[in-house]
Amino acid sequence: SRLFRIAIDGPAASGKSTTAKLLAKKLGFGYIDSGAMYRAVTLKCLDQGVPITDTQKVQDIAHHAKIRFPSLGTVELDGKDVSTAIRTSRIVQNISPIASNPGVRATLANQQRSLAHANDPAWSGFKHKNTEKIRGVVMDGRDIGTVILPDAELKVFIVAEPHVRAQRRYDELKEKNSLAQGETVEAIAQDLEARDEADRTRKVSPLKKAKDAIELDTSHKTIDEQVSAIEKLVYDRL
Ligand code: C5P
Protein backbone atom coordinates (compact mmCIF):
# COMPACT_ATOMS: atom_id res chain seq x y z
CA SER A 1 0.00 0.00 0.00
CA ARG A 2 1.02 3.59 -0.60
CA LEU A 3 1.28 6.28 2.10
CA PHE A 4 -0.36 9.62 1.24
CA ARG A 5 0.07 12.55 3.63
CA ILE A 6 -2.10 15.66 3.48
CA ALA A 7 -0.89 18.85 5.22
CA ILE A 8 -3.54 21.48 5.91
CA ASP A 9 -2.46 24.86 7.28
CA GLY A 10 -4.11 28.23 7.73
CA PRO A 11 -5.20 30.91 10.20
CA ALA A 12 -7.52 30.38 13.19
CA ALA A 13 -11.16 29.45 12.51
CA SER A 14 -10.58 29.05 8.76
CA GLY A 15 -12.36 25.70 8.75
CA LYS A 16 -9.21 23.56 8.82
CA SER A 17 -10.15 21.01 11.45
CA THR A 18 -13.76 20.47 10.37
CA THR A 19 -12.57 19.94 6.81
CA ALA A 20 -9.61 17.78 7.82
CA LYS A 21 -11.73 15.54 10.03
CA LEU A 22 -14.41 14.93 7.37
CA LEU A 23 -11.78 14.39 4.71
CA ALA A 24 -10.01 11.80 6.89
CA LYS A 25 -13.30 10.02 7.48
CA LYS A 26 -14.12 9.93 3.75
CA LEU A 27 -10.70 8.59 2.74
CA GLY A 28 -10.30 6.23 5.69
CA PHE A 29 -7.19 8.17 6.73
CA GLY A 30 -5.95 9.07 10.20
CA TYR A 31 -6.45 12.62 11.48
CA ILE A 32 -3.90 14.46 13.60
CA ASP A 33 -4.91 17.81 15.07
CA SER A 34 -1.55 19.46 15.83
CA GLY A 35 -3.26 22.50 17.41
CA ALA A 36 -4.83 20.15 19.96
CA MET A 37 -1.31 19.16 21.04
CA TYR A 38 -0.34 22.80 21.77
CA ARG A 39 -3.66 23.19 23.55
CA ALA A 40 -3.03 20.07 25.66
CA VAL A 41 0.42 21.32 26.75
CA THR A 42 -1.17 24.67 27.66
CA LEU A 43 -3.87 22.90 29.70
CA LYS A 44 -1.26 20.86 31.57
CA CYS A 45 0.76 23.99 32.44
CA LEU A 46 -2.32 25.80 33.72
CA ASP A 47 -3.46 22.76 35.73
CA GLN A 48 -0.02 22.32 37.30
CA GLY A 49 0.47 26.02 37.98
CA VAL A 50 3.52 26.25 35.71
CA PRO A 51 4.00 29.86 34.51
CA ILE A 52 3.59 29.86 30.72
CA THR A 53 6.64 32.10 30.36
CA ASP A 54 8.95 29.70 32.27
CA THR A 55 10.58 28.34 29.11
CA GLN A 56 12.40 25.43 30.74
CA LYS A 57 9.53 24.22 32.94
CA VAL A 58 7.05 24.45 30.04
CA GLN A 59 9.49 22.45 27.91
CA ASP A 60 9.62 19.73 30.60
CA ILE A 61 5.82 19.64 30.73
CA ALA A 62 5.67 19.15 26.94
CA HIS A 63 8.34 16.45 27.11
CA HIS A 64 6.40 14.41 29.67
CA ALA A 65 2.89 15.00 28.30
CA LYS A 66 1.43 11.84 26.76
CA ILE A 67 -0.86 13.02 23.99
CA ARG A 68 -2.93 10.53 21.98
CA PHE A 69 -5.75 10.63 19.44
CA PRO A 70 -7.68 7.46 20.39
CA SER A 71 -10.48 8.08 17.87
CA LEU A 72 -11.41 10.60 15.18
CA GLY A 73 -11.79 13.97 16.90
CA THR A 74 -10.88 12.96 20.46
CA VAL A 75 -7.71 13.95 22.33
CA GLU A 76 -6.21 12.26 25.37
CA LEU A 77 -3.69 13.82 27.75
CA ASP A 78 -1.95 11.49 30.23
CA GLY A 79 -4.74 8.96 29.87
CA LYS A 80 -7.60 11.46 30.32
CA ASP A 81 -10.03 12.68 27.64
CA VAL A 82 -9.42 16.43 27.27
CA SER A 83 -11.31 16.96 23.98
CA THR A 84 -13.62 19.55 25.57
CA ALA A 85 -11.25 20.98 28.19
CA ILE A 86 -8.78 22.21 25.54
CA ARG A 87 -11.45 24.22 23.65
CA THR A 88 -11.97 27.05 26.17
CA SER A 89 -10.98 30.71 25.72
CA ARG A 90 -8.67 30.36 28.75
CA ILE A 91 -6.55 27.97 26.69
CA VAL A 92 -6.22 30.25 23.64
CA GLN A 93 -5.48 33.25 25.82
CA ASN A 94 -2.44 31.43 27.22
CA ILE A 95 -1.26 29.46 24.17
CA SER A 96 0.99 31.94 22.32
CA PRO A 97 4.06 31.79 24.62
CA ILE A 98 3.79 27.99 24.54
CA ALA A 99 3.49 27.80 20.73
CA SER A 100 6.55 30.05 20.37
CA ASN A 101 8.67 28.01 22.82
CA PRO A 102 11.33 26.29 20.62
CA GLY A 103 11.72 23.33 23.00
CA VAL A 104 7.98 22.68 23.00
CA ARG A 105 7.90 22.87 19.20
CA ALA A 106 10.83 20.45 18.86
CA THR A 107 9.17 17.91 21.16
CA LEU A 108 5.76 18.13 19.49
CA ALA A 109 7.34 18.11 16.01
CA ASN A 110 8.98 14.73 16.78
CA GLN A 111 5.68 13.32 17.98
CA GLN A 112 3.79 14.69 14.97
CA ARG A 113 6.26 13.19 12.51
CA SER A 114 6.18 9.78 14.14
CA LEU A 115 2.37 9.85 14.27
CA ALA A 116 2.32 10.58 10.52
CA HIS A 117 4.64 7.65 9.85
CA ALA A 118 2.87 5.26 12.17
CA ASN A 119 0.66 3.88 9.38
CA ASP A 120 -1.78 2.89 12.12
CA PRO A 121 -3.79 -0.27 11.31
CA ALA A 122 -6.92 1.75 12.16
CA TRP A 123 -6.34 3.77 8.99
CA SER A 124 -8.15 1.56 6.52
CA GLY A 125 -7.54 3.83 3.52
CA PHE A 126 -9.20 3.28 0.14
CA LYS A 127 -8.63 1.34 -3.06
CA HIS A 128 -7.50 3.37 -6.05
CA LYS A 129 -8.76 2.12 -9.43
CA ASN A 130 -9.75 -1.10 -7.63
CA THR A 131 -6.16 -2.18 -7.23
CA GLU A 132 -3.72 -0.10 -5.25
CA LYS A 133 -4.44 0.50 -1.56
CA ILE A 134 -3.89 4.12 -0.50
CA ARG A 135 -3.46 4.72 3.22
CA GLY A 136 -2.50 7.90 4.96
CA VAL A 137 -3.04 10.78 7.25
CA VAL A 138 -4.47 14.29 7.31
CA MET A 139 -2.65 16.68 9.65
CA ASP A 140 -3.72 20.26 10.26
CA GLY A 141 -2.00 23.21 11.92
CA ARG A 142 0.20 26.20 11.09
CA ASP A 143 3.57 24.70 10.08
CA ILE A 144 2.67 21.25 8.75
CA GLY A 145 3.48 21.94 5.09
CA THR A 146 6.51 24.11 5.85
CA VAL A 147 8.24 22.33 8.76
CA ILE A 148 6.59 19.12 9.94
CA LEU A 149 5.89 17.33 6.63
CA PRO A 150 7.76 19.36 3.98
CA ASP A 151 7.49 16.40 1.59
CA ALA A 152 3.76 15.77 2.09
CA GLU A 153 2.03 14.40 -1.01
CA LEU A 154 -0.51 17.26 -0.84
CA LYS A 155 -0.38 20.65 0.89
CA VAL A 156 -3.40 22.88 1.26
CA PHE A 157 -3.43 26.38 2.73
CA ILE A 158 -6.95 27.33 3.84
CA VAL A 159 -7.96 30.98 4.08
CA ALA A 160 -11.25 32.81 4.71
CA GLU A 161 -12.22 36.45 5.13
CA PRO A 162 -11.80 37.65 8.76
CA HIS A 163 -15.49 38.48 9.29
CA VAL A 164 -16.52 35.07 7.96
CA ARG A 165 -14.13 33.34 10.36
CA ALA A 166 -15.36 35.40 13.34
CA GLN A 167 -19.00 34.66 12.49
CA ARG A 168 -18.28 30.93 12.14
CA ARG A 169 -16.51 30.81 15.50
CA TYR A 170 -19.37 32.79 17.09
CA ASP A 171 -21.99 30.37 15.70
CA GLU A 172 -19.92 27.39 16.83
CA LEU A 173 -19.62 28.73 20.41
CA LYS A 174 -23.34 29.59 20.48
CA GLU A 175 -24.22 26.10 19.25
CA LYS A 176 -22.17 24.56 22.06
CA ASN A 177 -23.62 27.01 24.59
CA SER A 178 -20.07 28.21 25.28
CA LEU A 179 -20.49 31.91 24.44
CA ALA A 180 -19.18 34.00 27.33
CA GLN A 181 -21.49 36.65 28.82
CA GLY A 182 -21.65 39.60 26.42
CA GLU A 183 -19.23 38.00 23.91
CA THR A 184 -19.70 39.59 20.47
CA VAL A 185 -18.64 38.77 16.92
CA GLU A 186 -16.39 41.88 17.04
CA ALA A 187 -14.63 40.68 20.20
CA ILE A 188 -14.08 37.26 18.63
CA ALA A 189 -12.72 38.90 15.46
CA GLN A 190 -10.19 40.80 17.59
CA ASP A 191 -9.12 37.63 19.43
CA LEU A 192 -8.63 35.77 16.13
CA GLU A 193 -6.63 38.64 14.67
CA ALA A 194 -4.37 38.82 17.74
CA ARG A 195 -3.72 35.07 17.64
CA ASP A 196 -3.03 35.08 13.86
CA GLU A 197 -0.66 38.01 14.26
CA ALA A 198 1.24 36.14 17.00
CA ASP A 199 1.31 32.97 14.86
CA ARG A 200 2.50 34.83 11.75
CA THR A 201 5.24 36.86 13.42
CA ARG A 202 6.86 34.36 15.82
CA LYS A 203 10.47 33.36 15.12
CA VAL A 204 10.05 29.59 15.18
CA SER A 205 7.81 27.94 12.59
CA PRO A 206 5.51 30.89 11.86
CA LEU A 207 2.19 30.53 10.08
CA LYS A 208 3.13 30.64 6.40
CA LYS A 209 1.88 29.19 3.13
CA ALA A 210 4.37 26.63 1.76
CA LYS A 211 5.57 27.45 -1.77
CA ASP A 212 4.00 24.30 -3.17
CA ALA A 213 0.72 24.55 -1.21
CA ILE A 214 -2.63 24.99 -2.96
CA GLU A 215 -4.57 27.93 -1.54
CA LEU A 216 -8.24 27.29 -0.84
CA ASP A 217 -10.54 30.21 0.06
CA THR A 218 -13.50 28.87 2.03
CA SER A 219 -15.29 32.23 2.54
CA HIS A 220 -18.10 31.30 0.18
CA LYS A 221 -17.91 27.52 0.40
CA THR A 222 -19.91 24.99 2.39
CA ILE A 223 -18.10 22.31 4.39
CA ASP A 224 -19.05 19.69 1.78
CA GLU A 225 -17.62 21.84 -1.01
CA GLN A 226 -14.36 22.29 0.93
CA VAL A 227 -14.01 18.56 1.50
CA SER A 228 -14.80 17.71 -2.13
CA ALA A 229 -12.31 20.30 -3.40
CA ILE A 230 -9.48 18.69 -1.42
CA GLU A 231 -10.62 15.18 -2.28
CA LYS A 232 -10.34 16.08 -5.95
CA LEU A 233 -6.78 17.34 -5.38
CA VAL A 234 -5.94 13.96 -3.83
CA TYR A 235 -7.25 11.99 -6.83
CA ASP A 236 -5.42 14.36 -9.21
CA ARG A 237 -2.17 13.36 -7.53
CA LEU A 238 -2.64 9.59 -7.67
O1 C5P B 1 -5.50 24.97 15.35
P1 C5P B 1 -5.80 25.59 16.70
O2 C5P B 1 -6.57 26.87 16.58
O3 C5P B 1 -6.43 24.63 17.65
O4 C5P B 1 -4.36 25.96 17.30
C1 C5P B 1 -4.25 26.67 18.50
C2 C5P B 1 -2.92 27.40 18.55
O5 C5P B 1 -1.85 26.46 18.60
C3 C5P B 1 -2.60 28.29 17.34
O6 C5P B 1 -3.13 29.60 17.45
C4 C5P B 1 -1.07 28.31 17.35
O7 C5P B 1 -0.59 29.29 18.25
C5 C5P B 1 -0.72 26.94 17.90
N1 C5P B 1 -0.33 26.01 16.83
C6 C5P B 1 0.95 26.08 16.32
N2 C5P B 1 1.37 25.19 15.39
C7 C5P B 1 0.55 24.25 14.92
C8 C5P B 1 -0.79 24.18 15.39
C9 C5P B 1 -1.19 25.09 16.34
O8 C5P B 1 1.72 26.95 16.72
N3 C5P B 1 0.99 23.37 14.02
mmCIF file of C-alpha atoms and ligand atoms in Angstrom:
data_model
loop_
_atom_site.group_PDB
_atom_site.id
_atom_site.type_symbol
_atom_site.label_atom_id
_atom_site.label_comp_id
_atom_site.label_asym_id
_atom_site.label_seq_id
_atom_site.Cartn_x
_atom_site.Cartn_y
_atom_site.Cartn_z
ATOM 1 C CA SER A 1 0.000 0.000 0.000
ATOM 2 C CA ARG A 2 1.016 3.587 -0.601
ATOM 3 C CA LEU A 3 1.278 6.278 2.100
ATOM 4 C CA PHE A 4 -0.363 9.619 1.241
ATOM 5 C CA ARG A 5 0.072 12.549 3.632
ATOM 6 C CA ILE A 6 -2.103 15.660 3.477
ATOM 7 C CA ALA A 7 -0.891 18.845 5.224
ATOM 8 C CA ILE A 8 -3.543 21.481 5.911
ATOM 9 C CA ASP A 9 -2.462 24.861 7.281
ATOM 10 C CA GLY A 10 -4.115 28.229 7.730
ATOM 11 C CA PRO A 11 -5.203 30.907 10.204
ATOM 12 C CA ALA A 12 -7.519 30.378 13.190
ATOM 13 C CA ALA A 13 -11.157 29.455 12.507
ATOM 14 C CA SER A 14 -10.582 29.049 8.756
ATOM 15 C CA GLY A 15 -12.364 25.700 8.751
ATOM 16 C CA LYS A 16 -9.211 23.558 8.821
ATOM 17 C CA SER A 17 -10.148 21.009 11.445
ATOM 18 C CA THR A 18 -13.759 20.469 10.366
ATOM 19 C CA THR A 19 -12.572 19.943 6.809
ATOM 20 C CA ALA A 20 -9.611 17.776 7.822
ATOM 21 C CA LYS A 21 -11.733 15.538 10.030
ATOM 22 C CA LEU A 22 -14.408 14.927 7.370
ATOM 23 C CA LEU A 23 -11.782 14.386 4.711
ATOM 24 C CA ALA A 24 -10.005 11.802 6.892
ATOM 25 C CA LYS A 25 -13.303 10.019 7.477
ATOM 26 C CA LYS A 26 -14.125 9.933 3.751
ATOM 27 C CA LEU A 27 -10.702 8.590 2.739
ATOM 28 C CA GLY A 28 -10.304 6.227 5.689
ATOM 29 C CA PHE A 29 -7.190 8.170 6.734
ATOM 30 C CA GLY A 30 -5.946 9.075 10.200
ATOM 31 C CA TYR A 31 -6.449 12.623 11.482
ATOM 32 C CA ILE A 32 -3.897 14.461 13.598
ATOM 33 C CA ASP A 33 -4.909 17.809 15.066
ATOM 34 C CA SER A 34 -1.553 19.460 15.829
ATOM 35 C CA GLY A 35 -3.261 22.498 17.406
ATOM 36 C CA ALA A 36 -4.833 20.151 19.958
ATOM 37 C CA MET A 37 -1.308 19.158 21.045
ATOM 38 C CA TYR A 38 -0.340 22.796 21.773
ATOM 39 C CA ARG A 39 -3.658 23.193 23.554
ATOM 40 C CA ALA A 40 -3.026 20.068 25.663
ATOM 41 C CA VAL A 41 0.417 21.323 26.750
ATOM 42 C CA THR A 42 -1.174 24.675 27.663
ATOM 43 C CA LEU A 43 -3.866 22.900 29.697
ATOM 44 C CA LYS A 44 -1.257 20.862 31.565
ATOM 45 C CA CYS A 45 0.762 23.993 32.436
ATOM 46 C CA LEU A 46 -2.320 25.803 33.718
ATOM 47 C CA ASP A 47 -3.458 22.756 35.727
ATOM 48 C CA GLN A 48 -0.022 22.318 37.298
ATOM 49 C CA GLY A 49 0.473 26.022 37.981
ATOM 50 C CA VAL A 50 3.525 26.247 35.714
ATOM 51 C CA PRO A 51 3.996 29.863 34.514
ATOM 52 C CA ILE A 52 3.587 29.855 30.723
ATOM 53 C CA THR A 53 6.640 32.099 30.362
ATOM 54 C CA ASP A 54 8.950 29.705 32.273
ATOM 55 C CA THR A 55 10.577 28.344 29.110
ATOM 56 C CA GLN A 56 12.396 25.431 30.739
ATOM 57 C CA LYS A 57 9.525 24.219 32.936
ATOM 58 C CA VAL A 58 7.055 24.446 30.042
ATOM 59 C CA GLN A 59 9.489 22.450 27.914
ATOM 60 C CA ASP A 60 9.616 19.732 30.598
ATOM 61 C CA ILE A 61 5.821 19.644 30.730
ATOM 62 C CA ALA A 62 5.670 19.146 26.939
ATOM 63 C CA HIS A 63 8.339 16.453 27.112
ATOM 64 C CA HIS A 64 6.399 14.407 29.674
ATOM 65 C CA ALA A 65 2.888 14.999 28.296
ATOM 66 C CA LYS A 66 1.430 11.838 26.760
ATOM 67 C CA ILE A 67 -0.857 13.023 23.986
ATOM 68 C CA ARG A 68 -2.926 10.533 21.985
ATOM 69 C CA PHE A 69 -5.746 10.625 19.442
ATOM 70 C CA PRO A 70 -7.676 7.464 20.386
ATOM 71 C CA SER A 71 -10.482 8.077 17.873
ATOM 72 C CA LEU A 72 -11.414 10.603 15.178
ATOM 73 C CA GLY A 73 -11.790 13.969 16.900
ATOM 74 C CA THR A 74 -10.877 12.962 20.457
ATOM 75 C CA VAL A 75 -7.706 13.946 22.332
ATOM 76 C CA GLU A 76 -6.205 12.262 25.369
ATOM 77 C CA LEU A 77 -3.689 13.823 27.754
ATOM 78 C CA ASP A 78 -1.948 11.493 30.233
ATOM 79 C CA GLY A 79 -4.738 8.959 29.875
ATOM 80 C CA LYS A 80 -7.595 11.461 30.316
ATOM 81 C CA ASP A 81 -10.025 12.681 27.636
ATOM 82 C CA VAL A 82 -9.417 16.427 27.275
ATOM 83 C CA SER A 83 -11.312 16.962 23.981
ATOM 84 C CA THR A 84 -13.618 19.553 25.574
ATOM 85 C CA ALA A 85 -11.249 20.977 28.192
ATOM 86 C CA ILE A 86 -8.779 22.211 25.543
ATOM 87 C CA ARG A 87 -11.449 24.216 23.652
ATOM 88 C CA THR A 88 -11.975 27.049 26.168
ATOM 89 C CA SER A 89 -10.984 30.713 25.722
ATOM 90 C CA ARG A 90 -8.673 30.360 28.753
ATOM 91 C CA ILE A 91 -6.545 27.974 26.691
ATOM 92 C CA VAL A 92 -6.217 30.247 23.635
ATOM 93 C CA GLN A 93 -5.477 33.255 25.818
ATOM 94 C CA ASN A 94 -2.441 31.428 27.216
ATOM 95 C CA ILE A 95 -1.264 29.461 24.173
ATOM 96 C CA SER A 96 0.989 31.935 22.317
ATOM 97 C CA PRO A 97 4.062 31.790 24.618
ATOM 98 C CA ILE A 98 3.795 27.990 24.538
ATOM 99 C CA ALA A 99 3.492 27.798 20.732
ATOM 100 C CA SER A 100 6.551 30.046 20.369
ATOM 101 C CA ASN A 101 8.674 28.008 22.819
ATOM 102 C CA PRO A 102 11.331 26.286 20.625
ATOM 103 C CA GLY A 103 11.717 23.330 23.003
ATOM 104 C CA VAL A 104 7.981 22.675 22.997
ATOM 105 C CA ARG A 105 7.898 22.870 19.200
ATOM 106 C CA ALA A 106 10.831 20.449 18.863
ATOM 107 C CA THR A 107 9.169 17.907 21.162
ATOM 108 C CA LEU A 108 5.759 18.131 19.486
ATOM 109 C CA ALA A 109 7.342 18.105 16.007
ATOM 110 C CA ASN A 110 8.983 14.732 16.777
ATOM 111 C CA GLN A 111 5.683 13.323 17.985
ATOM 112 C CA GLN A 112 3.794 14.693 14.970
ATOM 113 C CA ARG A 113 6.257 13.186 12.507
ATOM 114 C CA SER A 114 6.178 9.779 14.142
ATOM 115 C CA LEU A 115 2.369 9.853 14.272
ATOM 116 C CA ALA A 116 2.319 10.584 10.523
ATOM 117 C CA HIS A 117 4.642 7.652 9.854
ATOM 118 C CA ALA A 118 2.866 5.257 12.167
ATOM 119 C CA ASN A 119 0.664 3.878 9.375
ATOM 120 C CA ASP A 120 -1.776 2.886 12.119
ATOM 121 C CA PRO A 121 -3.792 -0.267 11.313
ATOM 122 C CA ALA A 122 -6.921 1.750 12.160
ATOM 123 C CA TRP A 123 -6.337 3.774 8.988
ATOM 124 C CA SER A 124 -8.155 1.564 6.524
ATOM 125 C CA GLY A 125 -7.539 3.832 3.519
ATOM 126 C CA PHE A 126 -9.202 3.278 0.144
ATOM 127 C CA LYS A 127 -8.631 1.336 -3.060
ATOM 128 C CA HIS A 128 -7.504 3.374 -6.046
ATOM 129 C CA LYS A 129 -8.759 2.116 -9.429
ATOM 130 C CA ASN A 130 -9.748 -1.097 -7.633
ATOM 131 C CA THR A 131 -6.158 -2.179 -7.234
ATOM 132 C CA GLU A 132 -3.718 -0.103 -5.250
ATOM 133 C CA LYS A 133 -4.442 0.496 -1.560
ATOM 134 C CA ILE A 134 -3.887 4.120 -0.497
ATOM 135 C CA ARG A 135 -3.460 4.723 3.223
ATOM 136 C CA GLY A 136 -2.503 7.897 4.959
ATOM 137 C CA VAL A 137 -3.043 10.783 7.250
ATOM 138 C CA VAL A 138 -4.470 14.290 7.314
ATOM 139 C CA MET A 139 -2.653 16.684 9.653
ATOM 140 C CA ASP A 140 -3.723 20.263 10.258
ATOM 141 C CA GLY A 141 -1.999 23.214 11.922
ATOM 142 C CA ARG A 142 0.202 26.198 11.090
ATOM 143 C CA ASP A 143 3.574 24.700 10.082
ATOM 144 C CA ILE A 144 2.670 21.253 8.754
ATOM 145 C CA GLY A 145 3.477 21.943 5.086
ATOM 146 C CA THR A 146 6.509 24.109 5.847
ATOM 147 C CA VAL A 147 8.237 22.331 8.762
ATOM 148 C CA ILE A 148 6.587 19.117 9.936
ATOM 149 C CA LEU A 149 5.895 17.330 6.628
ATOM 150 C CA PRO A 150 7.764 19.358 3.984
ATOM 151 C CA ASP A 151 7.491 16.396 1.588
ATOM 152 C CA ALA A 152 3.756 15.770 2.092
ATOM 153 C CA GLU A 153 2.027 14.395 -1.007
ATOM 154 C CA LEU A 154 -0.515 17.255 -0.843
ATOM 155 C CA LYS A 155 -0.383 20.645 0.893
ATOM 156 C CA VAL A 156 -3.399 22.880 1.260
ATOM 157 C CA PHE A 157 -3.430 26.384 2.731
ATOM 158 C CA ILE A 158 -6.946 27.325 3.838
ATOM 159 C CA VAL A 159 -7.955 30.984 4.079
ATOM 160 C CA ALA A 160 -11.251 32.811 4.713
ATOM 161 C CA GLU A 161 -12.219 36.449 5.134
ATOM 162 C CA PRO A 162 -11.805 37.646 8.756
ATOM 163 C CA HIS A 163 -15.491 38.483 9.292
ATOM 164 C CA VAL A 164 -16.518 35.071 7.959
ATOM 165 C CA ARG A 165 -14.129 33.340 10.359
ATOM 166 C CA ALA A 166 -15.356 35.396 13.337
ATOM 167 C CA GLN A 167 -18.998 34.662 12.494
ATOM 168 C CA ARG A 168 -18.283 30.934 12.144
ATOM 169 C CA ARG A 169 -16.514 30.814 15.496
ATOM 170 C CA TYR A 170 -19.369 32.791 17.089
ATOM 171 C CA ASP A 171 -21.990 30.373 15.704
ATOM 172 C CA GLU A 172 -19.917 27.393 16.829
ATOM 173 C CA LEU A 173 -19.618 28.726 20.413
ATOM 174 C CA LYS A 174 -23.337 29.593 20.482
ATOM 175 C CA GLU A 175 -24.222 26.100 19.254
ATOM 176 C CA LYS A 176 -22.165 24.556 22.061
ATOM 177 C CA ASN A 177 -23.615 27.007 24.585
ATOM 178 C CA SER A 178 -20.065 28.211 25.279
ATOM 179 C CA LEU A 179 -20.493 31.915 24.444
ATOM 180 C CA ALA A 180 -19.177 34.001 27.328
ATOM 181 C CA GLN A 181 -21.492 36.646 28.818
ATOM 182 C CA GLY A 182 -21.653 39.598 26.423
ATOM 183 C CA GLU A 183 -19.226 38.001 23.911
ATOM 184 C CA THR A 184 -19.695 39.593 20.466
ATOM 185 C CA VAL A 185 -18.639 38.775 16.918
ATOM 186 C CA GLU A 186 -16.392 41.878 17.035
ATOM 187 C CA ALA A 187 -14.630 40.682 20.204
ATOM 188 C CA ILE A 188 -14.076 37.259 18.629
ATOM 189 C CA ALA A 189 -12.725 38.902 15.459
ATOM 190 C CA GLN A 190 -10.190 40.803 17.588
ATOM 191 C CA ASP A 191 -9.118 37.630 19.427
ATOM 192 C CA LEU A 192 -8.635 35.769 16.134
ATOM 193 C CA GLU A 193 -6.628 38.638 14.671
ATOM 194 C CA ALA A 194 -4.367 38.823 17.741
ATOM 195 C CA ARG A 195 -3.724 35.072 17.637
ATOM 196 C CA ASP A 196 -3.035 35.076 13.864
ATOM 197 C CA GLU A 197 -0.658 38.005 14.260
ATOM 198 C CA ALA A 198 1.243 36.143 17.000
ATOM 199 C CA ASP A 199 1.308 32.975 14.856
ATOM 200 C CA ARG A 200 2.503 34.834 11.749
ATOM 201 C CA THR A 201 5.241 36.857 13.415
ATOM 202 C CA ARG A 202 6.864 34.364 15.817
ATOM 203 C CA LYS A 203 10.474 33.363 15.121
ATOM 204 C CA VAL A 204 10.045 29.590 15.179
ATOM 205 C CA SER A 205 7.805 27.941 12.585
ATOM 206 C CA PRO A 206 5.506 30.889 11.864
ATOM 207 C CA LEU A 207 2.186 30.527 10.077
ATOM 208 C CA LYS A 208 3.134 30.643 6.398
ATOM 209 C CA LYS A 209 1.883 29.188 3.126
ATOM 210 C CA ALA A 210 4.369 26.628 1.761
ATOM 211 C CA LYS A 211 5.566 27.452 -1.768
ATOM 212 C CA ASP A 212 3.996 24.297 -3.171
ATOM 213 C CA ALA A 213 0.720 24.554 -1.208
ATOM 214 C CA ILE A 214 -2.632 24.985 -2.960
ATOM 215 C CA GLU A 215 -4.568 27.932 -1.541
ATOM 216 C CA LEU A 216 -8.243 27.290 -0.835
ATOM 217 C CA ASP A 217 -10.535 30.207 0.059
ATOM 218 C CA THR A 218 -13.499 28.867 2.026
ATOM 219 C CA SER A 219 -15.286 32.225 2.539
ATOM 220 C CA HIS A 220 -18.096 31.298 0.177
ATOM 221 C CA LYS A 221 -17.907 27.516 0.398
ATOM 222 C CA THR A 222 -19.913 24.987 2.391
ATOM 223 C CA ILE A 223 -18.103 22.306 4.387
ATOM 224 C CA ASP A 224 -19.053 19.687 1.782
ATOM 225 C CA GLU A 225 -17.624 21.838 -1.009
ATOM 226 C CA GLN A 226 -14.364 22.287 0.930
ATOM 227 C CA VAL A 227 -14.009 18.564 1.502
ATOM 228 C CA SER A 228 -14.796 17.707 -2.134
ATOM 229 C CA ALA A 229 -12.309 20.298 -3.399
ATOM 230 C CA ILE A 230 -9.475 18.691 -1.419
ATOM 231 C CA GLU A 231 -10.617 15.182 -2.280
ATOM 232 C CA LYS A 232 -10.341 16.077 -5.950
ATOM 233 C CA LEU A 233 -6.780 17.339 -5.385
ATOM 234 C CA VAL A 234 -5.935 13.961 -3.827
ATOM 235 C CA TYR A 235 -7.249 11.992 -6.825
ATOM 236 C CA ASP A 236 -5.421 14.364 -9.213
ATOM 237 C CA ARG A 237 -2.174 13.357 -7.534
ATOM 238 C CA LEU A 238 -2.643 9.595 -7.674
HETATM 239 O O1 C5P B 1 -5.497 24.972 15.355
HETATM 240 P P1 C5P B 1 -5.803 25.590 16.699
HETATM 241 O O2 C5P B 1 -6.573 26.868 16.579
HETATM 242 O O3 C5P B 1 -6.426 24.631 17.651
HETATM 243 O O4 C5P B 1 -4.364 25.965 17.302
HETATM 244 C C1 C5P B 1 -4.250 26.666 18.505
HETATM 245 C C2 C5P B 1 -2.916 27.404 18.545
HETATM 246 O O5 C5P B 1 -1.846 26.460 18.598
HETATM 247 C C3 C5P B 1 -2.599 28.287 17.342
HETATM 248 O O6 C5P B 1 -3.127 29.599 17.450
HETATM 249 C C4 C5P B 1 -1.070 28.312 17.353
HETATM 250 O O7 C5P B 1 -0.592 29.287 18.245
HETATM 251 C C5 C5P B 1 -0.715 26.944 17.896
HETATM 252 N N1 C5P B 1 -0.330 26.015 16.827
HETATM 253 C C6 C5P B 1 0.950 26.084 16.319
HETATM 254 N N2 C5P B 1 1.374 25.193 15.385
HETATM 255 C C7 C5P B 1 0.546 24.245 14.917
HETATM 256 C C8 C5P B 1 -0.785 24.176 15.387
HETATM 257 C C9 C5P B 1 -1.192 25.088 16.341
HETATM 258 O O8 C5P B 1 1.718 26.950 16.721
HETATM 259 N N3 C5P B 1 0.994 23.374 14.019
#
